[in-house]
Amino acid sequence: TRIAPEPSKYMHLGHALVFIINKAYADKYKGKCLFRLEDTNPEKATQEFVDSMDEDMKWLHMTYDQKIVCSDRMESYYKYAETLMNDGNAYVCHCTQEEVKEGREKKVRCGCLKKVKHKEVWNKMLEGKYDEGKANLRIVGDMQSDNGVLRDPIIMRIAKQKHYAKGNKYAVWPMYDFEN
């Protein structure tokens, strides 16, 4: 089990309640409980909130088996993204947010899958050569799905804000669903 707050605000009673329940299940079934800081949104995650969460966990006497800081796993996210691209299951998309939305609504995949040199563009994304919103990595999903979220979701995006712990080391960050 796990508690997985984004360090973009202070913890609240809901966080504590979820953690207590998850910890109880882990203990009952002799499992592990993870404290997972989902800090891959450099626009929102801050050291202040990370520190306050650590303090709150101590104050509440909440224990866990392992602490995971998601931004420490960036190279792993990149590896999986590249595997998906190499297997033809992900592609770089240059469409605007509006074009992505329109394609999903119409259940039509954009032309980027067939016309972009994905690995070449991916490397340029990693090098910070694209501005935010100019390129994203998308999974090849089911464009006919009734669930719009499954229609070629964006899994990695460019974010150039300075990260509280990683600074400007990374320009491409995983979206929540891919991180998890």
C-alpha positions as semicolon CSV with decimal commas, in nm:
position;residue;x (nm);y (nm);z (nm)
1;T;0,000;0,000;0,000
2;R;0,108;0,359;-0,023
3;I;0,037;0,720;0,048
4;A;0,132;0,933;-0,247
5;P;0,097;1,306;-0,188
6;E;0,219;1,564;-0,435
7;P;0,433;1,807;-0,236
8;S;0,242;2,106;-0,370
9;K;0,045;2,185;-0,055
10;Y;0,034;2,098;0,310
11;M;-0,097;1,759;0,418
12;H;-0,453;1,752;0,550
13;L;-0,676;1,510;0,739
14;G;-0,761;1,323;0,419
15;H;-0,394;1,241;0,365
16;A;-0,365;1,116;0,723
17;L;-0,681;0,905;0,699
18;V;-0,573;0,739;0,374
19;F;-0,231;0,666;0,518
20;I;-0,372;0,516;0,837
21;I;-0,602;0,287;0,636
22;N;-0,326;0,184;0,394
23;K;-0,081;0,124;0,678
24;A;-0,339;-0,091;0,860
25;Y;-0,390;-0,307;0,549
26;A;-0,016;-0,345;0,498
27;D;0,027;-0,452;0,860
28;K;-0,273;-0,685;0,855
29;Y;-0,154;-0,870;0,544
30;K;0,218;-0,851;0,628
31;G;0,283;-0,624;0,333
32;K;0,472;-0,301;0,296
33;C;0,354;0,056;0,315
34;L;0,529;0,313;0,096
35;F;0,552;0,688;0,141
36;R;0,573;0,805;-0,219
37;L;0,636;1,172;-0,293
38;E;0,496;1,239;-0,639
39;D;0,711;1,541;-0,712
40;T;0,738;1,532;-1,092
41;N;0,539;1,850;-1,143
42;P;0,815;2,112;-1,120
43;E;0,560;2,393;-1,140
44;K;0,407;2,293;-0,806
45;A;0,640;2,075;-0,599
46;T;0,849;2,266;-0,344
47;Q;1,103;2,186;-0,074
48;E;0,879;2,364;0,179
49;F;0,600;2,112;0,126
50;V;0,838;1,813;0,122
51;D;0,980;1,926;0,457
52;S;0,634;1,987;0,603
53;M;0,519;1,639;0,497
54;D;0,820;1,479;0,664
55;E;0,746;1,679;0,981
56;D;0,376;1,590;0,972
57;M;0,453;1,220;0,934
58;K;0,677;1,233;1,241
59;W;0,428;1,438;1,442
60;L;0,149;1,192;1,360
61;H;0,379;0,895;1,442
62;M;0,311;0,750;1,099
63;T;0,566;0,492;0,995
64;Y;0,631;0,340;0,656
65;D;0,861;0,078;0,511
66;Q;1,012;0,282;0,230
67;K;1,016;0,641;0,109
68;I;1,016;0,692;-0,267
69;V;1,084;1,029;-0,428
70;C;0,952;1,004;-0,783
71;S;1,190;1,263;-0,927
72;D;1,474;1,028;-0,830
73;R;1,337;0,785;-1,090
74;M;1,354;1,012;-1,395
75;E;1,602;0,795;-1,582
76;S;1,370;0,497;-1,536
77;Y;1,075;0,693;-1,680
78;Y;1,291;0,789;-1,977
79;K;1,394;0,426;-2,030
80;Y;1,033;0,307;-2,032
81;A;0,929;0,591;-2,263
82;E;1,203;0,497;-2,508
83;T;1,103;0,130;-2,493
84;L;0,746;0,227;-2,578
85;M;0,870;0,438;-2,872
86;N;1,103;0,164;-2,997
87;D;0,815;-0,086;-2,985
88;G;0,585;0,150;-3,180
89;N;0,362;0,209;-2,876
90;A;0,443;0,577;-2,820
91;Y;0,511;0,875;-3,042
92;V;0,612;1,238;-3,026
93;C;0,326;1,473;-3,102
94;H;0,355;1,840;-3,201
95;C;-0,018;1,913;-3,186
96;T;-0,149;2,197;-2,974
97;Q;-0,363;2,126;-2,670
98;E;-0,668;2,226;-2,873
99;E;-0,576;1,992;-3,160
100;V;-0,523;1,701;-2,918
101;K;-0,862;1,769;-2,760
102;E;-1,036;1,795;-3,096
103;G;-0,881;1,469;-3,218
104;R;-0,989;1,289;-2,903
105;E;-1,343;1,424;-2,933
106;K;-1,361;1,310;-3,298
107;K;-1,183;0,982;-3,216
108;V;-0,920;1,057;-3,481
109;R;-0,546;1,013;-3,430
110;C;-0,327;1,301;-3,540
111;G;-0,077;1,260;-3,822
112;C;0,226;1,289;-3,594
113;L;0,245;0,913;-3,545
114;K;0,337;0,864;-3,910
115;K;0,530;1,177;-3,999
116;V;0,761;1,256;-3,706
117;K;1,111;1,111;-3,652
118;H;1,025;1,018;-3,297
119;K;1,364;0,922;-3,155
120;E;1,531;1,229;-3,308
121;V;1,264;1,464;-3,174
122;W;1,262;1,286;-2,835
123;N;1,635;1,352;-2,800
124;K;1,580;1,720;-2,881
125;M;1,305;1,731;-2,619
126;L;1,544;1,586;-2,361
127;E;1,807;1,844;-2,459
128;G;1,556;2,125;-2,394
129;K;1,539;2,237;-2,757
130;Y;1,159;2,267;-2,759
131;D;0,944;2,512;-2,567
132;E;0,668;2,393;-2,339
133;G;0,363;2,271;-2,530
134;K;0,555;2,228;-2,857
135;A;0,611;1,852;-2,823
136;N;0,470;1,576;-2,604
137;L;0,510;1,201;-2,588
138;R;0,183;1,014;-2,635
139;I;0,094;0,647;-2,599
140;V;-0,072;0,478;-2,895
141;G;-0,409;0,419;-2,734
142;D;-0,751;0,316;-2,851
143;M;-0,892;0,611;-3,043
144;Q;-1,233;0,440;-3,061
145;S;-1,262;0,391;-2,686
146;D;-1,566;0,541;-2,517
147;N;-1,325;0,657;-2,247
148;G;-1,158;0,968;-2,390
149;V;-0,864;0,932;-2,152
150;L;-0,755;0,618;-2,341
151;R;-0,736;0,801;-2,674
152;D;-0,359;0,849;-2,717
153;P;-0,290;1,003;-2,375
154;I;0,008;1,230;-2,321
155;I;0,258;1,053;-2,096
156;M;0,557;1,292;-2,100
157;R;0,561;1,668;-2,143
158;I;0,806;1,954;-2,148
159;A;0,826;2,162;-1,829
160;K;1,117;2,401;-1,796
161;Q;1,048;2,542;-1,450
162;K;1,324;2,480;-1,201
163;H;1,255;2,174;-0,988
164;Y;1,309;2,219;-0,613
165;A;1,554;1,923;-0,598
166;K;1,669;1,856;-0,954
167;G;1,707;2,217;-1,065
168;N;1,708;2,240;-1,444
169;K;1,854;1,893;-1,501
170;Y;1,537;1,769;-1,675
171;A;1,320;1,937;-1,936
172;V;1,079;1,645;-1,993
173;W;0,861;1,523;-1,708
174;P;0,617;1,231;-1,678
175;M;0,248;1,289;-1,647
176;Y;0,079;1,151;-1,334
177;D;-0,057;0,832;-1,494
178;F;0,276;0,740;-1,653
179;E;0,468;0,812;-1,334
180;N;0,244;0,567;-1,153
